[in-house]
Amino acid sequence: MLTASVLIQLTIDGITRGAMYGLMGAGLALIFGILGVINMAHGELFMLGAYTMYFATIVLGIPAPIGLLISTGVMFVVGVAMERSLIAPLRARLGSRWLIDGYVLTIGIMVVLQNLALIVFGPREFGVAAFWPGRQELGDVVISNERLLILAGAVITTGTLAVFLKKTNLGRAIRATAEHPAAAQVLGINIERIYAITFGIGAALAGAIGSLLLSTYPAYPTVGGEVLLKAFVVVIIGGLGSVWGAMLAGPLLGLIEAYATAFAPGGWQNTITSLLVLAVLVLRPQGLFSRQVTRP
Amino acid sequence: MMRSLLDSIRLPKPYEIAICALLAVLAAIPGIVGGRYVPAVFTSILLFFILGALFDFMLGYLRIVNFGIAGFLCAGAYGSALSVQYFHITPWTGLLVGGLASALIGLITGVLTLRLRGIYIGLTTLFVMETLRFTISNARDITRGASGLTVKGFTPLFDISFPRSDPLGYYYILLILVCVTYAILYAIVRSRIGLVFKAVRDDELGTSVLGIDVVRYKLFNFVVASFFVGVFGAFYAHYIGILVPTTEEFGIQRTVEILTIAYVGGRGTLWGSLLGALFLVGMQEVLRDLQEWRLVIYGLSLILIITVFPSGFAGALRGLYDRLSSLRPAVAPQNSIKGDA
């Protein structure tokens, strides 16, 4: 039965889920925009964030908000370490020809992290029912508290990232590097440092989302695969390398998925979204929200 | 007169002997050892070798990253399996049907994306693969989805029957298919078209400035590769007997396996993939008890190849060969193909 309340319910669900996809995509887009490489290991960073959150909050009993900060910080360090130890040397050696190799390198990292997680933690799912049990009822519309928490987390994270990129010196330096690396360097920006920090931020975002979504996606070794695919969808719809595009495309994807699940028979929403992505790739490779007119 | 006759019966070159010896070994060992296990392992090696070589045919020559190669495998496999089931063709025709199904998808994908930058081709092929996989798992009435489609084995040909219980027959079918495919790929790479491929690889803009329609060459390369990937997908369907649209079989994981073999073997060589397949499939068999660790080794070898040893096994072998031949008094320089470092 399609009533107004069902529609509102679907919309809230879609936007909440979509905001998360958007943030995953934003990390991926940030890394692509600055380093020019598609980080295939992004889903594994999500996975590591989820494990960190689980062990911080459930095993050690740390309160959830602090656990979130810890896992975000840990993933930032992991991201910087990954960039410095593996990606930077490769870029230094290959110069501008490194793009495809960088792509494949992150695939190697993905395979290693996934299977190390399998060895260390086993295939078991580590999850929580909810950090904040219970639900709110507004007339016919029912929202679980967990969902509100996730939505709040998404809004805060998006806001922080936006302020950081727009208002701080480091954020400006990152945007300058994305715009024109050589010119940024001439202006005294240490772009190697920017590369490392950007990768760290991307990883931290993935970790934060992995932590926030622990009740939806429990931590298990291959959880990253599905999430990575969503992040790809968002990044392509929003335009490769466009952080704002990804943030807009996230809720859009969430809504499409929510409505498709309600109206199309089970499973077909996957086919619908991947066809949509193909359509965007073919008709508007620069993304739906980009003002760029030349074909890439 | 005598002299020219002597000249015409030249001694075979070392690499020609090596190829013949290799073929003899590949043909003989599974037959001599027999049983089920050894032929199965050799089938796996050959299959991964030719898929690696096809991946390399695109990546190592024209820098086309076909990140959805497993999707083309899927198109061939389901194309053949479904047409055998619903249109009652023989699996032998199925090989062709599978190849054509995959080539058609390759043609459409290629026309739409090959003029874009490399990363877009990678992403488009990735999503072509996922669209196929999702569609197949959703269309349960036709494909039986996740519960798996059973596929018939090859029917008798020239009075030779191919029962599933005897993997040796399948191995020889595959060996012949692989040899034919490899010969065609090698001929293309060595022809004038192959020269254009290498020119594009080294300097795409420069090549197009010479008035060469780069996109057309890319399309040719992509469709040919898609066709053969489809043929081997069809073979795989009738060999393995059951098809399931999982990521391990026809998704990212299969792509990563093929890609690793091409990289570890050495890009831009075609034959390097044989070394890659021998190493990685062999290692998987030897380290079977180690379970997850073998996949860690898979990933680590990919990281090592990229960061430390970009020319792969083929590069190492070629380096060794060059060093050996430099020990002997001046031999005419080998016109070796430059590896894609």
XYZ file of C-alpha atoms in Angstrom:
637
model
C 0.000 0.000 0.000
C 1.431 3.307 -1.022
C 0.468 5.992 1.419
C 2.055 9.304 2.253
C 3.613 7.857 5.383
C 5.188 4.959 3.469
C 6.571 7.459 1.002
C 8.019 9.608 3.788
C 9.464 6.507 5.401
C 11.114 5.442 2.157
C 12.467 8.937 1.597
C 14.020 9.144 5.056
C 15.516 5.666 4.699
C 16.893 6.491 1.279
C 18.444 9.786 2.309
C 20.042 8.313 5.423
C 21.565 5.420 3.563
C 22.453 7.688 0.660
C 24.236 10.228 2.851
C 26.568 7.416 3.884
C 27.168 6.337 0.303
C 27.884 9.976 -0.431
C 30.555 10.165 2.246
C 32.177 6.925 1.074
C 32.175 8.367 -2.403
C 33.526 11.702 -1.169
C 36.619 9.951 0.216
C 37.086 8.080 -3.030
C 36.549 11.260 -5.063
C 38.985 13.230 -2.905
C 41.704 10.626 -3.431
C 40.954 10.443 -7.145
C 40.874 14.205 -7.519
C 44.261 14.701 -5.846
C 46.228 11.554 -6.618
C 44.458 10.551 -9.826
C 44.102 6.963 -8.693
C 40.964 4.946 -8.040
C 41.452 3.435 -4.623
C 40.217 -0.126 -4.978
C 41.124 -0.752 -1.322
C 38.594 1.829 -0.128
C 36.117 -0.863 0.902
C 38.793 -2.522 2.987
C 39.432 0.756 4.797
C 35.707 0.764 5.595
C 36.066 -2.779 6.891
C 39.053 -1.917 9.098
C 37.136 1.053 10.507
C 34.226 -1.229 11.368
C 36.518 -3.719 13.156
C 38.206 -0.893 15.090
C 34.832 0.454 16.156
C 33.683 -2.983 17.256
C 36.741 -3.621 19.370
C 36.757 -0.138 20.850
C 33.091 -0.069 21.833
C 32.103 -3.685 22.420
C 35.316 -5.339 23.572
C 36.899 -2.410 25.441
C 33.607 -0.784 26.390
C 34.519 2.713 25.239
C 31.457 4.975 24.628
C 30.365 5.058 20.988
C 31.218 8.716 20.151
C 34.792 8.308 21.468
C 35.017 4.966 19.686
C 34.075 6.763 16.480
C 36.846 9.326 17.004
C 39.377 6.585 17.775
C 38.513 4.573 14.681
C 38.578 7.702 12.498
C 42.023 8.608 13.877
C 43.363 5.082 13.482
C 42.200 4.949 9.872
C 43.781 8.332 9.143
C 47.127 6.919 10.313
C 46.573 3.740 8.275
C 45.807 5.817 5.189
C 48.896 8.015 5.557
C 51.055 4.936 6.143
C 49.633 3.254 3.032
C 50.295 6.294 0.893
C 53.832 6.830 2.178
C 54.958 3.204 2.101
C 53.427 1.973 -1.163
C 51.837 4.624 -3.313
C 54.358 7.464 -3.023
C 57.383 5.367 -4.112
C 55.450 4.103 -7.125
C 54.424 7.629 -8.141
C 57.974 8.856 -7.672
C 59.309 6.128 -9.955
C 56.747 6.259 -12.734
C 55.846 9.955 -12.865
C 52.808 10.635 -14.999
C 52.619 7.073 -16.337
C 51.716 5.586 -12.986
C 47.915 5.780 -13.154
C 47.034 2.238 -14.258
C 49.738 0.787 -12.040
C 48.442 2.738 -9.068
C 44.992 1.303 -9.721
C 46.385 -2.225 -9.782
C 48.529 -1.600 -6.710
C 45.438 -0.766 -4.672
C 43.873 -4.017 -5.932
C 46.849 -5.856 -4.434
C 46.339 -3.989 -1.161
C 42.643 -4.885 -1.282
C 43.325 -8.608 -1.682
C 45.938 -8.629 1.084
C 43.844 -6.696 3.619
C 40.735 -8.754 2.905
C 42.461 -12.054 3.443
C 44.544 -10.916 6.392
C 41.256 -9.929 8.033
C 39.935 -13.401 7.253
C 42.975 -14.982 8.897
C 42.981 -12.729 11.951
C 39.244 -12.391 12.643
C 37.741 -15.337 10.769
C 34.596 -15.167 8.649
C 32.420 -14.310 11.684
C 30.359 -11.135 11.603
C 31.054 -8.683 14.398
C 28.139 -6.301 14.708
C 25.861 -4.531 17.122
C 22.078 -4.420 17.067
C 22.076 -0.662 17.681
C 24.153 1.901 19.533
C 20.955 3.687 20.506
C 18.036 1.241 20.730
C 14.413 2.308 20.468
C 12.489 4.370 17.938
C 10.650 7.623 17.418
C 7.074 7.770 16.192
C 5.768 10.846 14.447
C 2.206 10.033 13.497
C 2.422 7.085 11.078
C 6.096 7.561 10.364
C 8.378 5.364 12.430
C 12.126 6.043 12.554
C 14.522 3.962 14.579
C 16.880 5.911 16.818
C 19.833 4.204 15.176
C 18.751 5.669 11.841
C 18.572 9.158 13.378
C 22.027 8.626 14.834
C 23.399 7.638 11.439
C 21.724 10.623 9.798
C 23.178 12.955 12.437
C 26.608 11.365 11.977
C 26.362 11.858 8.225
C 25.312 15.496 8.554
C 28.085 16.290 11.057
C 30.763 14.508 9.009
C 29.647 16.158 5.777
C 29.608 19.564 7.470
C 33.056 19.070 8.998
C 34.501 17.992 5.676
C 32.908 20.916 3.853
C 34.171 23.480 6.386
C 37.602 21.862 6.377
C 37.915 21.978 2.590
C 36.417 25.465 2.215
C 37.723 27.393 5.205
C 40.994 25.983 6.523
C 44.418 26.593 5.004
C 45.059 22.882 4.661
C 41.719 22.433 2.916
C 42.547 25.269 0.516
C 45.941 23.718 -0.143
C 44.251 20.417 -0.955
C 41.853 22.089 -3.375
C 44.693 24.021 -4.964
C 46.623 20.791 -5.494
C 43.578 19.199 -7.085
C 43.225 22.207 -9.390
C 46.841 22.456 -10.528
C 49.608 20.525 -8.727
C 52.504 22.367 -10.346
C 51.089 25.805 -9.597
C 50.344 24.733 -6.026
C 53.948 23.672 -5.648
C 55.193 27.010 -6.946
C 53.071 28.703 -4.283
C 54.968 26.826 -1.607
C 52.592 23.957 -0.975
C 54.367 20.738 -0.147
C 52.332 18.554 -2.449
C 53.858 15.285 -1.247
C 52.483 16.153 2.185
C 49.113 16.992 0.630
C 49.036 13.614 -1.130
C 49.647 11.773 2.136
C 47.128 13.846 4.106
C 44.486 13.488 1.394
C 44.822 9.737 1.378
C 44.637 9.808 5.164
C 41.439 11.869 5.064
C 39.879 9.523 2.526
C 40.766 6.568 4.739
C 39.495 8.354 7.842
C 36.166 9.029 6.109
C 35.867 5.379 5.150
C 36.723 4.388 8.719
C 34.202 6.814 10.211
C 31.431 5.485 7.974
C 32.417 1.893 8.704
C 32.035 2.730 12.397
C 28.734 4.569 12.047
C 27.195 1.801 9.940
C 28.275 -1.038 12.233
C 24.649 -1.876 12.980
C 23.775 -2.069 9.257
C 26.999 -3.623 7.928
C 28.647 -5.761 10.628
C 32.413 -6.131 10.377
C 33.449 -9.167 8.312
C 36.322 -9.627 5.855
C 34.462 -9.054 2.574
C 32.036 -6.343 3.715
C 34.073 -3.815 1.719
C 33.164 -5.236 -1.695
C 29.524 -4.207 -1.617
C 30.305 -0.810 -0.100
C 33.034 -0.137 -2.644
C 30.570 -0.752 -5.455
C 28.149 1.795 -3.940
C 30.984 4.299 -3.596
C 31.865 3.754 -7.263
C 28.277 4.343 -8.299
C 28.189 7.589 -6.328
C 31.519 8.809 -7.661
C 30.542 8.105 -11.256
C 27.115 9.720 -10.987
C 28.623 12.735 -9.226
C 31.547 13.011 -11.611
C 34.987 11.461 -11.035
C 37.006 13.517 -8.591
C 34.141 15.783 -7.575
C 33.674 15.689 -3.802
C 30.480 17.774 -3.897
C 29.123 15.711 -6.774
C 29.595 12.553 -4.731
C 27.850 14.085 -1.732
C 24.855 15.002 -3.891
C 24.850 11.709 -5.747
C 24.861 9.724 -2.496
C 21.346 10.694 -1.359
C 20.172 10.379 -4.962
C 21.395 6.789 -5.095
C 19.897 6.122 -1.666
C 16.500 7.368 -2.855
C 16.644 5.395 -6.097
C 17.506 2.259 -4.148
C 14.816 2.815 -1.549
C 12.090 3.394 -4.166
C 13.342 0.588 -6.403
C 13.287 -1.865 -3.500
C 9.701 -0.867 -2.813
C 8.436 -0.986 -6.391
C 10.612 -3.508 -8.243
C 10.749 -7.222 -7.370
C 13.618 -8.172 -5.055
C 17.147 -7.956 -6.334
C 16.409 -5.943 -9.465
C 17.413 -2.644 -7.816
C 21.041 -3.748 -8.314
C 20.491 -4.134 -12.041
C 18.700 -0.777 -12.175
C 21.502 1.118 -10.428
C 24.263 -0.461 -12.487
C 22.375 0.318 -15.712
C 22.010 3.895 -14.480
C 25.760 4.069 -13.914
C 26.419 2.777 -17.419
C 24.043 5.391 -18.810
C 25.899 8.142 -16.956
C 29.277 6.815 -18.093
C 28.173 6.803 -21.699
C 26.013 9.925 -21.879
C 27.609 12.186 -19.280
C 31.019 10.833 -18.314
C 31.769 14.073 -16.469
C 28.953 13.304 -14.013
C 25.422 14.580 -13.564
C 26.267 17.658 -11.523
C 29.387 18.831 -13.319
C 29.370 22.090 -15.242
C 32.363 20.973 -17.267
C 31.373 20.835 -20.930
C 34.293 19.014 -22.568
C 34.198 15.248 -22.671
C 36.983 13.795 -20.544
C 73.691 -23.319 -55.583
C 74.799 -25.604 -52.802
C 75.266 -22.659 -50.545
C 71.787 -21.276 -51.049
C 70.318 -24.693 -50.350
C 72.253 -24.872 -47.131
C 71.034 -21.428 -46.226
C 67.445 -22.385 -46.725
C 67.619 -25.262 -44.234
C 68.605 -23.099 -41.320
C 68.805 -24.463 -37.821
C 65.751 -23.756 -35.698
C 66.200 -20.787 -33.434
C 66.412 -21.425 -29.675
C 63.000 -19.971 -28.986
C 61.418 -22.170 -31.629
C 62.885 -25.246 -29.953
C 61.648 -23.944 -26.619
C 58.111 -23.526 -27.956
C 58.041 -27.034 -29.435
C 59.422 -28.512 -26.226
C 56.874 -26.627 -24.179
C 54.006 -27.816 -26.376
C 55.268 -31.375 -26.138
C 55.433 -31.135 -22.362
C 51.978 -29.587 -22.139
C 50.525 -32.262 -24.403
C 52.322 -35.207 -22.861
C 52.413 -34.785 -19.087
C 48.682 -34.954 -18.285
C 48.369 -37.896 -20.672
C 51.252 -39.804 -19.113
C 50.363 -39.095 -15.510
C 46.646 -39.602 -16.117
C 44.141 -39.672 -13.288
C 41.841 -36.765 -12.604
C 43.963 -34.396 -10.590
C 46.881 -33.567 -12.891
C 44.765 -32.973 -16.020
C 42.468 -30.730 -13.962
C 45.398 -28.635 -12.712
C 46.823 -28.363 -16.218
C 43.405 -27.324 -17.548
C 43.305 -24.595 -14.954
C 46.813 -23.437 -15.880
C 46.005 -23.298 -19.596
C 42.725 -21.485 -19.024
C 44.310 -18.853 -16.815
C 47.237 -18.540 -19.212
C 45.095 -17.719 -22.200
C 42.838 -15.380 -20.224
C 45.940 -13.633 -18.878
C 47.312 -13.387 -22.420
C 44.012 -11.922 -23.663
C 44.033 -9.397 -20.834
C 47.609 -8.564 -21.758
C 46.618 -8.275 -25.423
C 44.432 -5.329 -24.389
C 46.444 -3.855 -21.501
C 50.005 -4.543 -22.571
C 49.524 -3.283 -26.130
C 46.840 -0.601 -26.124
C 46.579 0.210 -22.405
C 42.932 -0.785 -22.388
C 42.138 -1.776 -18.799
C 39.357 -4.299 -19.164
C 38.328 -4.452 -15.585
C 35.260 -6.453 -16.512
C 37.019 -9.320 -18.277
C 35.167 -11.762 -16.018
C 31.914 -10.308 -17.379
C 32.922 -11.246 -20.912
C 33.778 -14.697 -19.626
C 30.303 -14.731 -18.099
C 28.664 -13.657 -21.373
C 30.408 -16.493 -23.218
C 29.608 -19.069 -20.576
C 25.924 -18.222 -20.198
C 25.566 -17.450 -23.910
C 26.640 -20.944 -24.819
C 24.975 -22.739 -21.905
C 21.600 -21.053 -22.463
C 21.574 -21.534 -26.217
C 22.466 -25.214 -25.776
C 19.609 -25.556 -23.326
C 16.927 -23.555 -25.144
C 17.884 -23.755 -28.835
C 19.385 -27.254 -28.708
C 22.591 -26.417 -30.543
C 25.657 -28.537 -29.823
C 28.254 -27.280 -27.326
C 30.682 -27.051 -30.251
C 28.501 -24.450 -31.924
C 28.104 -23.061 -28.433
C 31.782 -22.119 -28.390
C 31.126 -19.873 -31.375
C 27.853 -18.547 -29.964
C 29.542 -17.730 -26.668
C 32.342 -15.967 -28.484
C 29.905 -13.949 -30.589
C 27.765 -13.021 -27.561
C 30.832 -11.699 -25.797
C 32.120 -9.964 -28.941
C 28.774 -8.211 -29.357
C 28.935 -6.851 -25.819
C 32.551 -5.924 -26.490
C 31.558 -4.091 -29.665
C 28.826 -2.082 -27.946
C 31.011 -1.270 -24.936
C 33.917 -0.427 -27.187
C 31.992 1.902 -29.501
C 30.608 3.756 -26.511
C 33.732 4.095 -24.392
C 37.007 3.499 -26.200
C 37.369 7.167 -27.072
C 37.366 8.067 -23.380
C 40.340 8.085 -21.019
C 41.619 4.771 -19.679
C 40.039 5.053 -16.280
C 36.578 5.390 -17.837
C 37.071 2.235 -19.853
C 38.025 0.427 -16.666
C 34.932 1.657 -14.854
C 32.555 1.025 -17.756
C 33.739 -2.543 -18.244
C 33.489 -3.064 -14.489
C 29.848 -2.017 -14.532
C 29.082 -3.985 -17.701
C 30.295 -6.991 -15.759
C 28.194 -6.162 -12.711
C 25.082 -5.446 -14.809
C 25.404 -8.843 -16.471
C 25.980 -10.599 -13.184
C 23.053 -8.902 -11.437
C 20.751 -9.513 -14.396
C 21.668 -13.189 -14.509
C 21.144 -13.657 -10.796
C 17.781 -11.869 -10.999
C 16.399 -13.641 -14.073
C 15.921 -16.869 -12.131
C 13.289 -18.288 -14.501
C 15.779 -18.464 -17.338
C 19.196 -18.733 -15.725
C 18.238 -20.377 -12.409
C 20.120 -17.527 -10.716
C 22.139 -18.270 -7.618
C 20.995 -21.882 -7.428
C 23.184 -22.606 -10.447
C 22.638 -23.554 -14.070
C 23.647 -27.094 -14.960
C 25.409 -27.319 -18.307
C 25.821 -30.369 -20.522
C 29.268 -31.641 -21.442
C 30.665 -31.726 -24.976
C 28.913 -34.097 -27.365
C 30.932 -36.718 -29.287
C 32.888 -35.367 -32.241
C 34.595 -37.476 -34.945
C 33.570 -40.580 -32.935
C 35.465 -39.324 -29.887
C 33.278 -38.964 -26.850
C 33.965 -36.538 -24.045
C 32.564 -37.868 -20.781
C 32.895 -35.573 -17.761
C 34.540 -38.407 -15.860
C 37.560 -38.112 -18.129
C 39.139 -34.639 -17.785
C 41.880 -35.551 -20.261
C 39.558 -35.168 -23.261
C 38.591 -31.690 -22.126
C 42.209 -30.839 -21.567
C 43.068 -31.645 -25.184
C 40.124 -29.620 -26.501
C 41.409 -26.700 -24.457
C 44.999 -27.208 -25.584
C 43.930 -26.992 -29.229
C 41.743 -23.914 -28.586
C 44.572 -22.223 -26.690
C 47.128 -22.936 -29.430
C 44.860 -21.577 -32.163
C 43.968 -18.485 -30.139
C 47.549 -17.804 -29.181
C 48.700 -18.184 -32.772
C 46.105 -15.647 -33.898
C 47.015 -13.174 -31.154
C 50.704 -13.607 -31.928
C 50.106 -13.078 -35.629
C 48.177 -9.872 -34.939
C 50.837 -8.547 -32.601
C 53.573 -9.310 -35.121
C 51.715 -7.778 -38.054
C 51.459 -4.156 -39.158
C 48.475 -3.822 -36.832
C 50.696 -4.885 -33.956
C 53.149 -2.147 -34.864
C 50.352 0.388 -34.576
C 49.419 -1.137 -31.203
C 52.948 -0.570 -29.937
C 53.041 2.936 -31.351
C 49.810 3.767 -29.509
C 51.142 2.256 -26.318
C 54.269 4.369 -26.436
C 52.676 7.596 -27.624
C 48.955 7.710 -28.262
C 48.778 11.380 -29.214
C 51.770 11.098 -31.545
C 50.213 8.125 -33.310
C 46.928 9.895 -33.883
C 48.801 12.909 -35.246
C 50.247 10.608 -37.920
C 46.701 10.224 -39.209
C 46.077 6.815 -37.693
C 42.572 6.242 -36.391
C 43.581 5.088 -32.923
C 40.020 4.389 -31.789
C 39.436 2.002 -34.667
C 42.524 -0.020 -33.735
C 41.413 -0.057 -30.115
C 37.983 -1.268 -31.160
C 39.496 -4.049 -33.282
C 41.709 -5.141 -30.400
C 38.865 -5.014 -27.899
C 36.365 -6.952 -30.012
C 38.893 -9.649 -30.923
C 39.851 -10.066 -27.280
C 36.190 -10.109 -26.188
C 35.411 -12.782 -28.779
C 38.116 -15.125 -27.539
C 37.342 -14.484 -23.877
C 33.768 -15.492 -24.733
C 34.935 -18.676 -26.465
C 36.878 -19.699 -23.377
C 33.911 -18.758 -21.217
C 31.825 -21.172 -23.289
C 34.472 -23.862 -22.930
C 34.547 -23.225 -19.189
C 30.759 -23.637 -18.961
C 30.776 -27.071 -20.594
C 33.881 -28.119 -18.723
C 32.806 -27.093 -15.220
C 29.164 -28.210 -15.641
C 27.511 -25.660 -13.349
C 27.366 -21.869 -13.576
C 26.732 -19.568 -10.631
C 26.807 -15.760 -10.974
C 29.018 -15.092 -7.930
C 31.892 -12.615 -7.667
C 34.328 -15.521 -7.334
C 33.221 -16.967 -10.665
C 32.244 -13.992 -12.832
C 32.915 -10.894 -10.745
C 35.705 -8.733 -9.410
C 37.565 -11.632 -7.837
C 37.906 -13.524 -11.115
C 39.052 -10.341 -12.833
C 41.677 -9.807 -10.145
C 42.962 -13.354 -10.650
C 43.333 -12.879 -14.391
C 44.871 -9.441 -13.982
C 47.387 -10.727 -11.423
C 48.495 -13.458 -13.795
C 49.045 -10.962 -16.606
C 50.992 -8.611 -14.340
C 53.092 -11.275 -12.619
C 53.871 -12.881 -15.965
C 54.977 -9.609 -17.480
C 52.955 -7.138 -19.501
C 53.300 -6.613 -23.221
C 54.620 -10.104 -23.917
C 51.563 -12.414 -24.231
C 53.702 -15.484 -23.349
C 54.544 -14.068 -19.934
C 51.080 -15.069 -18.775
C 52.070 -18.726 -19.069
C 54.739 -18.149 -16.436
C 52.247 -16.186 -14.352
C 49.647 -18.957 -14.606
C 52.203 -21.691 -13.844
C 53.405 -19.791 -10.799
C 50.063 -18.729 -9.349
C 47.986 -21.822 -10.142
C 50.907 -24.060 -9.208
C 51.352 -22.181 -5.964
C 47.659 -22.493 -5.162
C 47.863 -26.248 -5.594
C 51.055 -26.643 -3.570
C 49.840 -24.386 -0.788
C 46.320 -25.819 -0.707
C 46.592 -26.447 3.046
C 47.347 -22.813 3.733
C 43.830 -21.719 2.660
C 43.592 -17.946 3.092
C 47.331 -17.392 3.066
C 47.514 -18.257 -0.603
C 45.292 -15.298 -1.422
C 47.493 -13.083 0.731
C 50.426 -14.310 -1.329
C 48.402 -13.516 -4.453
C 47.937 -9.923 -3.338
C 51.507 -9.578 -2.099
C 52.922 -10.822 -5.393
C 50.801 -8.228 -7.179
C 52.107 -5.462 -4.882
C 55.688 -6.696 -5.276
C 55.402 -6.853 -9.049
C 54.037 -3.324 -9.232
C 56.459 -1.713 -6.813
C 59.696 -3.642 -7.255
C 59.588 -5.730 -10.379
C 57.357 -4.187 -13.045
C 58.433 -6.361 -15.964
C 57.400 -9.576 -14.222
C 58.694 -13.075 -14.875
C 58.988 -12.431 -18.586
C 61.284 -9.499 -17.883
C 63.436 -11.587 -15.561
C 63.716 -14.368 -18.115
C 64.570 -11.953 -20.876
C 67.232 -10.321 -18.696
C 68.734 -13.741 -18.053
C 68.651 -14.581 -21.754
C 70.338 -11.293 -22.658
C 73.055 -11.893 -20.099
C 73.683 -15.420 -21.376
C 73.872 -14.329 -24.983
C 76.197 -11.458 -24.122
C 78.635 -14.052 -22.754
C 78.954 -15.532 -26.212
C 80.848 -13.616 -28.902
C 78.836 -10.960 -30.692
C 75.535 -12.386 -31.864
C 73.195 -10.327 -33.977
C 71.079 -8.328 -31.541
C 67.694 -9.839 -30.825
C 64.876 -7.606 -31.875
C 63.058 -8.128 -28.639
C 59.749 -6.478 -27.950
C 60.134 -3.859 -25.314
C 58.397 -4.898 -22.116
C 55.850 -2.522 -20.713
C 57.645 -1.303 -17.627
